Amino acid sequence: MSASLRPHERAVTAPDRQDAALWFIGQIHTPWADRSDCPRKGDPVNGPLCRIALDPLWSEALLGVEDKDHLQILYWLHQSRRDVVQQNPNFGDRAIGTFALRSPLRPNPIASSTVRLERIAGTDLFVRGLDCVTGTPLVDIKPVFCCDESSERRHG
Amino acid sequence: MSASLRPHERAVTAPDRQDAALWFIGQIHTPWADRSDCPRKGDPVNGPLCRIALDPLWSEALLGVEDKDHLQILYWLHQSRRDVVQQNPNFGDRAIGTFALRSPLRPNPIASSTVRLERIAGTDLFVRGLDCVTGTPLVDIKPVFCCDESSERRHG
């Protein structure tokens, strides 16, 4: 795998174990068939409408979600390698640590995006603000509260 | 397990499968030994200093993290049941869907908090803003950028 590293990138020998199991709870449908087509970051205002298809097993857990304007979506970046610790996203003259980047390559490739909820139809949620390839597995849906973290963010 | 449900709460039969494996990449040390001691939400300004002990395997991935004021931390709520779809956190007269709550009980019990980074010593990160019991497994560390989601949050 190291053959595909860019200059200055570094990988480790990944752990041969599993500490916890995720259940995929649905699938995300976006306009992007290939990773190279995806935007770098989702746009909850002007981004295209994407469909989150929740597994009907969890349908009862949607009660009250229809009242939310924004949601935090966690999803599993199933195409990402997990062993890269230093990355060079722009082919520059040095690498950056994985934990200083929001790159999809990480030990546990879970992405977190805040999306705008447009509507819900059955177990389908229509949202704007995602950035992943179509077919990406869904991990969690959480409400975002108005004052949740935004006051903190302004200091960031 | 249903014996421990509160009035109006509902659970489903959990899937008997695992779709992806997490690697715990460290452990979080907080002042709270029991879930009942934990605050409902972390406070990145006035909350107590907590220590994130990263597994040294991933130490190189910290390069550049020291420049960040705020981080998004993902962690695995290992004490949470995963089958509850409607919850009644305040023993009220009705339940709320899991996806409309930030409760620790969820199909994939991954918490996401924005913390303020105070300092890094080796592979220990000292932060404010966590809310979990001591010993909670670490899943991911991501940078939070100033304008990341806060403009959206203000509409929320």
Short mmCIF file of C-alpha atoms in Angstrom, two decimals:
data_model
loop_
_atom_site.label_atom_id
_atom_site.label_comp_id
_atom_site.label_asym_id
_atom_site.label_seq_id
_atom_site.Cartn_x
_atom_site.Cartn_y
_atom_site.Cartn_z
CA MET A 1 0.00 0.00 0.00
CA SER A 2 2.86 2.40 0.68
CA ALA A 3 3.39 2.67 -3.09
CA SER A 4 0.40 4.99 -3.23
CA LEU A 5 1.71 7.44 -0.66
CA ARG A 6 2.56 10.94 -1.86
CA PRO A 7 5.93 12.56 -1.08
CA HIS A 8 6.53 13.04 2.68
CA GLU A 9 3.48 10.94 3.61
CA ARG A 10 3.85 8.31 6.30
CA ALA A 11 1.86 5.23 7.27
CA VAL A 12 1.99 2.82 10.21
CA THR A 13 1.30 -0.88 10.48
CA ALA A 14 -2.39 -0.92 11.24
CA PRO A 15 -3.70 -2.81 14.29
CA ASP A 16 -4.81 -6.38 13.67
CA ARG A 17 -7.86 -6.24 15.90
CA GLN A 18 -11.34 -4.81 16.26
CA ASP A 19 -12.38 -2.99 19.38
CA ALA A 20 -16.01 -2.23 18.58
CA ALA A 21 -18.42 -3.03 15.77
CA LEU A 22 -20.44 -0.47 13.87
CA TRP A 23 -23.85 -1.22 12.47
CA PHE A 24 -24.54 0.67 9.27
CA ILE A 25 -27.99 2.18 9.74
CA GLY A 26 -28.61 3.30 6.18
CA GLN A 27 -27.03 4.62 3.04
CA ILE A 28 -26.34 8.07 1.63
CA HIS A 29 -27.22 8.93 -1.97
CA THR A 30 -25.36 11.87 -3.52
CA PRO A 31 -24.62 13.08 -7.07
CA TRP A 32 -20.98 11.93 -6.79
CA ALA A 33 -20.09 8.47 -8.10
CA ASP A 34 -16.35 8.79 -7.58
CA ARG A 35 -14.27 10.20 -4.75
CA SER A 36 -12.52 12.55 -7.15
CA ASP A 37 -15.87 14.19 -7.96
CA CYS A 38 -16.71 15.01 -4.34
CA PRO A 39 -16.47 18.56 -3.03
CA ARG A 40 -13.84 19.15 -0.36
CA LYS A 41 -16.55 20.15 2.09
CA GLY A 42 -20.32 20.06 1.97
CA ASP A 43 -22.35 23.24 1.60
CA PRO A 44 -25.58 23.23 3.64
CA VAL A 45 -26.91 26.29 1.80
CA ASN A 46 -26.07 25.85 -1.87
CA GLY A 47 -25.02 22.21 -2.01
CA PRO A 48 -27.16 19.73 -3.98
CA LEU A 49 -29.99 17.86 -2.35
CA CYS A 50 -28.81 14.46 -1.08
CA ARG A 51 -30.93 11.58 0.20
CA ILE A 52 -30.20 9.73 3.42
CA ALA A 53 -32.00 6.38 3.21
CA LEU A 54 -32.41 5.14 6.78
CA ASP A 55 -32.81 1.40 7.33
CA PRO A 56 -36.52 0.99 8.28
CA LEU A 57 -35.43 -0.95 11.39
CA TRP A 58 -34.63 2.43 12.94
CA SER A 59 -37.66 4.36 11.67
CA GLU A 60 -39.13 4.97 15.12
CA ALA A 61 -35.94 6.81 16.10
CA LEU A 62 -36.90 9.63 13.67
CA LEU A 63 -39.74 10.87 15.92
CA GLY A 64 -39.12 14.58 16.39
CA VAL A 65 -36.39 14.90 13.76
CA GLU A 66 -38.82 16.66 11.42
CA ASP A 67 -38.71 19.73 13.69
CA LYS A 68 -34.95 20.20 13.30
CA ASP A 69 -33.40 22.64 10.84
CA HIS A 70 -29.93 21.18 11.04
CA LEU A 71 -28.55 17.73 11.74
CA GLN A 72 -25.11 16.31 12.36
CA ILE A 73 -24.53 13.27 10.17
CA LEU A 74 -21.84 10.68 10.88
CA TYR A 75 -20.88 8.37 8.01
CA TRP A 76 -18.28 5.73 7.28
CA LEU A 77 -15.78 6.56 4.54
CA HIS A 78 -15.56 3.01 3.29
CA GLN A 79 -13.04 3.75 0.53
CA SER A 80 -10.42 5.29 2.83
CA ARG A 81 -7.18 3.66 3.89
CA ARG A 82 -6.71 3.80 7.64
CA ASP A 83 -2.97 3.60 8.20
CA VAL A 84 -1.76 7.02 7.01
CA VAL A 85 -0.50 9.22 9.87
CA GLN A 86 1.01 12.09 7.89
CA GLN A 87 -0.57 13.38 4.71
CA ASN A 88 0.33 15.75 1.92
CA PRO A 89 -3.05 16.67 0.44
CA ASN A 90 -1.65 19.38 -1.86
CA PHE A 91 1.60 17.65 -2.88
CA GLY A 92 3.52 20.32 -0.94
CA ASP A 93 7.03 20.20 0.50
CA ARG A 94 5.94 18.73 3.82
CA ALA A 95 3.24 16.54 5.33
CA ILE A 96 0.64 17.32 8.01
CA GLY A 97 -0.58 15.01 10.78
CA THR A 98 -3.84 13.20 10.12
CA PHE A 99 -5.39 14.64 13.30
CA ALA A 100 -4.67 18.18 12.06
CA LEU A 101 -6.65 17.44 8.87
CA ARG A 102 -10.27 16.61 8.12
CA SER A 103 -9.11 14.30 5.33
CA PRO A 104 -11.09 11.07 4.79
CA LEU A 105 -7.94 9.03 5.51
CA ARG A 106 -7.87 8.35 9.26
CA PRO A 107 -7.63 5.40 11.66
CA ASN A 108 -11.42 5.36 12.02
CA PRO A 109 -12.71 6.92 8.81
CA ILE A 110 -15.84 8.51 10.23
CA ALA A 111 -16.88 11.83 8.72
CA SER A 112 -19.03 14.37 10.52
CA SER A 113 -20.99 17.01 8.62
CA THR A 114 -23.65 19.50 9.61
CA VAL A 115 -26.47 19.45 7.08
CA ARG A 116 -29.63 21.43 6.51
CA LEU A 117 -32.74 19.26 6.64
CA GLU A 118 -35.13 20.04 3.79
CA ARG A 119 -37.76 17.34 4.32
CA ILE A 120 -38.43 13.80 5.45
CA ALA A 121 -40.46 11.27 3.42
CA GLY A 122 -40.90 7.98 5.26
CA THR A 123 -37.37 6.90 6.15
CA ASP A 124 -35.74 9.15 3.54
CA LEU A 125 -34.18 12.41 4.74
CA PHE A 126 -33.45 15.05 2.10
CA VAL A 127 -30.56 17.28 3.14
CA ARG A 128 -27.93 19.71 1.84
CA GLY A 129 -24.34 19.80 3.03
CA LEU A 130 -22.89 16.35 2.35
CA ASP A 131 -19.63 15.73 0.51
CA CYS A 132 -19.33 11.96 0.08
CA VAL A 133 -19.65 9.44 -2.75
CA THR A 134 -23.03 7.90 -3.36
CA GLY A 135 -23.45 4.65 -1.47
CA THR A 136 -21.62 5.82 1.65
CA PRO A 137 -22.83 3.98 4.77
CA LEU A 138 -24.69 5.97 7.44
CA VAL A 139 -23.51 5.75 11.06
CA ASP A 140 -25.53 8.29 13.06
CA ILE A 141 -27.96 11.21 12.94
CA LYS A 142 -27.87 13.78 15.74
CA PRO A 143 -29.69 17.06 16.25
CA VAL A 144 -27.65 20.26 16.18
CA PHE A 145 -28.81 22.88 18.60
CA CYS A 146 -28.63 26.55 17.85
CA CYS A 147 -26.09 27.41 20.51
CA ASP A 148 -24.44 24.03 20.68
CA GLU A 149 -20.90 24.86 19.74
CA SER A 150 -21.16 27.96 17.62
CA SER A 151 -20.13 30.43 20.31
CA GLU A 152 -17.04 28.33 20.83
CA ARG A 153 -16.38 28.10 17.14
CA ARG A 154 -16.15 31.87 16.92
CA HIS A 155 -13.09 31.78 19.17
CA GLY A 156 -11.50 29.07 16.99
CA MET B 1 -33.16 -5.54 28.83
CA SER B 2 -36.54 -3.97 28.24
CA ALA B 3 -37.11 -4.02 31.99
CA SER B 4 -34.86 -1.00 32.26
CA LEU B 5 -36.81 1.11 29.80
CA ARG B 6 -38.59 4.17 31.17
CA PRO B 7 -42.27 4.80 30.44
CA HIS B 8 -43.00 5.32 26.71
CA GLU B 9 -39.51 4.20 25.70
CA ARG B 10 -39.16 1.70 22.85
CA ALA B 11 -36.38 -0.65 21.76
CA VAL B 12 -35.86 -2.81 18.67
CA THR B 13 -34.16 -6.16 18.20
CA ALA B 14 -30.60 -5.13 17.48
CA PRO B 15 -28.84 -6.40 14.33
CA ASP B 16 -26.76 -9.53 14.77
CA ARG B 17 -23.90 -8.45 12.56
CA GLN B 18 -20.96 -6.08 12.32
CA ASP B 19 -20.50 -3.87 9.32
CA ALA B 20 -17.22 -2.18 10.21
CA ALA B 21 -14.66 -2.41 12.99
CA LEU B 22 -13.43 0.51 15.04
CA TRP B 23 -9.92 0.65 16.43
CA PHE B 24 -9.77 2.48 19.72
CA ILE B 25 -6.88 4.91 19.36
CA GLY B 26 -6.56 5.98 22.99
CA GLN B 27 -8.42 6.60 26.19
CA ILE B 28 -10.04 9.65 27.77
CA HIS B 29 -9.41 10.53 31.40
CA THR B 30 -11.99 12.74 33.10
CA PRO B 31 -13.00 13.49 36.71
CA TRP B 32 -16.18 11.39 36.34
CA ALA B 33 -16.07 7.76 37.45
CA ASP B 34 -19.75 7.05 36.92
CA ARG B 35 -22.17 8.00 34.18
CA SER B 36 -24.47 9.62 36.70
CA ASP B 37 -21.69 12.07 37.61
CA CYS B 38 -21.17 13.30 34.05
CA PRO B 39 -22.40 16.70 32.94
CA ARG B 40 -25.12 16.68 30.30
CA LYS B 41 -22.82 18.54 27.91
CA GLY B 42 -19.15 19.49 28.07
CA ASP B 43 -18.07 23.09 28.62
CA PRO B 44 -15.00 24.10 26.59
CA VAL B 45 -14.56 27.30 28.61
CA ASN B 46 -15.21 26.44 32.24
CA GLY B 47 -15.19 22.64 32.18
CA PRO B 48 -12.45 20.75 34.03
CA LEU B 49 -9.21 19.83 32.30
CA CYS B 50 -9.42 16.33 30.85
CA ARG B 51 -6.61 14.22 29.43
CA ILE B 52 -6.82 12.42 26.11
CA ALA B 53 -4.14 9.70 26.14
CA LEU B 54 -3.43 8.83 22.51
CA ASP B 55 -2.01 5.39 21.75
CA PRO B 56 1.66 6.07 20.81
CA LEU B 57 1.12 4.07 17.59
CA TRP B 58 -0.60 7.17 16.23
CA SER B 59 1.78 9.82 17.63
CA GLU B 60 2.99 11.00 14.21
CA ALA B 61 -0.59 11.93 13.32
CA LEU B 62 -0.42 14.76 15.91
CA LEU B 63 1.93 16.87 13.76
CA GLY B 64 0.29 20.28 13.47
CA VAL B 65 -2.40 19.69 16.10
CA GLU B 66 -0.53 21.91 18.56
CA ASP B 67 -1.52 24.96 16.47
CA LYS B 68 -5.24 24.33 16.85
CA ASP B 69 -7.38 26.10 19.44
CA HIS B 70 -10.32 23.74 19.12
CA LEU B 71 -10.69 20.09 18.22
CA GLN B 72 -13.61 17.81 17.50
CA ILE B 73 -13.30 14.61 19.51
CA LEU B 74 -15.18 11.42 18.64
CA TYR B 75 -15.43 8.77 21.37
CA TRP B 76 -17.18 5.48 21.94
CA LEU B 77 -19.80 5.43 24.70
CA HIS B 78 -19.01 1.89 25.75
CA GLN B 79 -21.62 1.75 28.52
CA SER B 80 -24.57 2.62 26.30
CA ARG B 81 -27.23 0.22 25.11
CA ARG B 82 -27.75 0.44 21.36
CA ASP B 83 -31.30 -0.78 20.77
CA VAL B 84 -33.39 2.09 22.15
CA VAL B 85 -35.23 4.01 19.41
CA GLN B 86 -37.49 6.22 21.53
CA GLN B 87 -36.32 7.72 24.78
CA ASN B 88 -37.81 9.58 27.69
CA PRO B 89 -34.84 11.34 29.27
CA ASN B 90 -36.92 13.40 31.69
CA PHE B 91 -39.55 10.79 32.58
CA GLY B 92 -42.12 12.92 30.73
CA ASP B 93 -45.47 11.91 29.29
CA ARG B 94 -44.05 11.00 25.90
CA ALA B 95 -40.85 9.73 24.30
CA ILE B 96 -38.59 11.35 21.70
CA GLY B 97 -36.80 9.63 18.82
CA THR B 98 -33.15 8.76 19.39
CA PHE B 99 -32.09 10.75 16.31
CA ALA B 100 -33.76 13.87 17.73
CA LEU B 101 -31.64 13.54 20.90
CA ARG B 102 -27.91 13.73 21.63
CA SER B 103 -28.36 11.03 24.28
CA PRO B 104 -25.54 8.46 24.66
CA LEU B 105 -28.00 5.66 23.81
CA ARG B 106 -27.93 5.19 20.02
CA PRO B 107 -27.36 2.43 17.46
CA ASN B 108 -23.71 3.46 17.12
CA PRO B 109 -22.88 5.14 20.43
CA ILE B 110 -20.33 7.62 19.12
CA ALA B 111 -20.22 11.00 20.83
CA SER B 112 -18.90 14.15 19.18
CA SER B 113 -17.72 17.11 21.25
CA THR B 114 -15.88 20.30 20.41
CA VAL B 115 -13.14 20.90 22.96
CA ARG B 116 -10.65 23.65 23.65
CA LEU B 117 -7.06 22.43 23.43
CA GLU B 118 -4.95 23.70 26.33
CA ARG B 119 -1.67 21.86 25.66
CA ILE B 120 -0.05 18.72 24.35
CA ALA B 121 2.62 16.76 26.25
CA GLY B 122 3.93 13.83 24.23
CA THR B 123 0.85 11.85 23.27
CA ASP B 124 -1.32 13.42 25.99
CA LEU B 125 -3.74 16.17 24.97
CA PHE B 126 -5.16 18.35 27.74
CA VAL B 127 -8.56 19.74 26.80
CA ARG B 128 -11.75 21.28 28.20
CA GLY B 129 -15.24 20.42 26.99
CA LEU B 130 -15.66 16.68 27.49
CA ASP B 131 -18.60 15.07 29.27
CA CYS B 132 -17.83 11.34 29.47
CA VAL B 133 -16.81 8.86 32.16
CA THR B 134 -13.12 8.28 32.71
CA GLY B 135 -11.83 5.38 30.65
CA THR B 136 -13.95 6.18 27.59
CA PRO B 137 -12.30 4.92 24.38
CA LEU B 138 -11.09 7.50 21.85
CA VAL B 139 -12.20 7.15 18.21
CA ASP B 140 -10.98 10.27 16.37
CA ILE B 141 -9.45 13.74 16.67
CA LYS B 142 -10.28 16.34 14.01
CA PRO B 143 -9.46 20.03 13.69
CA VAL B 144 -12.31 22.51 13.94
CA PHE B 145 -11.97 25.49 11.66
CA CYS B 146 -13.19 28.90 12.62
CA CYS B 147 -15.94 29.15 10.03
CA ASP B 148 -16.59 25.46 9.73
CA GLU B 149 -20.21 25.24 10.67
CA SER B 150 -20.85 28.19 12.94
CA SER B 151 -22.47 30.40 10.31
CA GLU B 152 -24.88 27.55 9.64
CA ARG B 153 -25.46 27.02 13.32
CA ARG B 154 -26.71 30.57 13.67
CA HIS B 155 -29.60 29.75 11.37
CA GLY B 156 -30.41 26.64 13.40
#
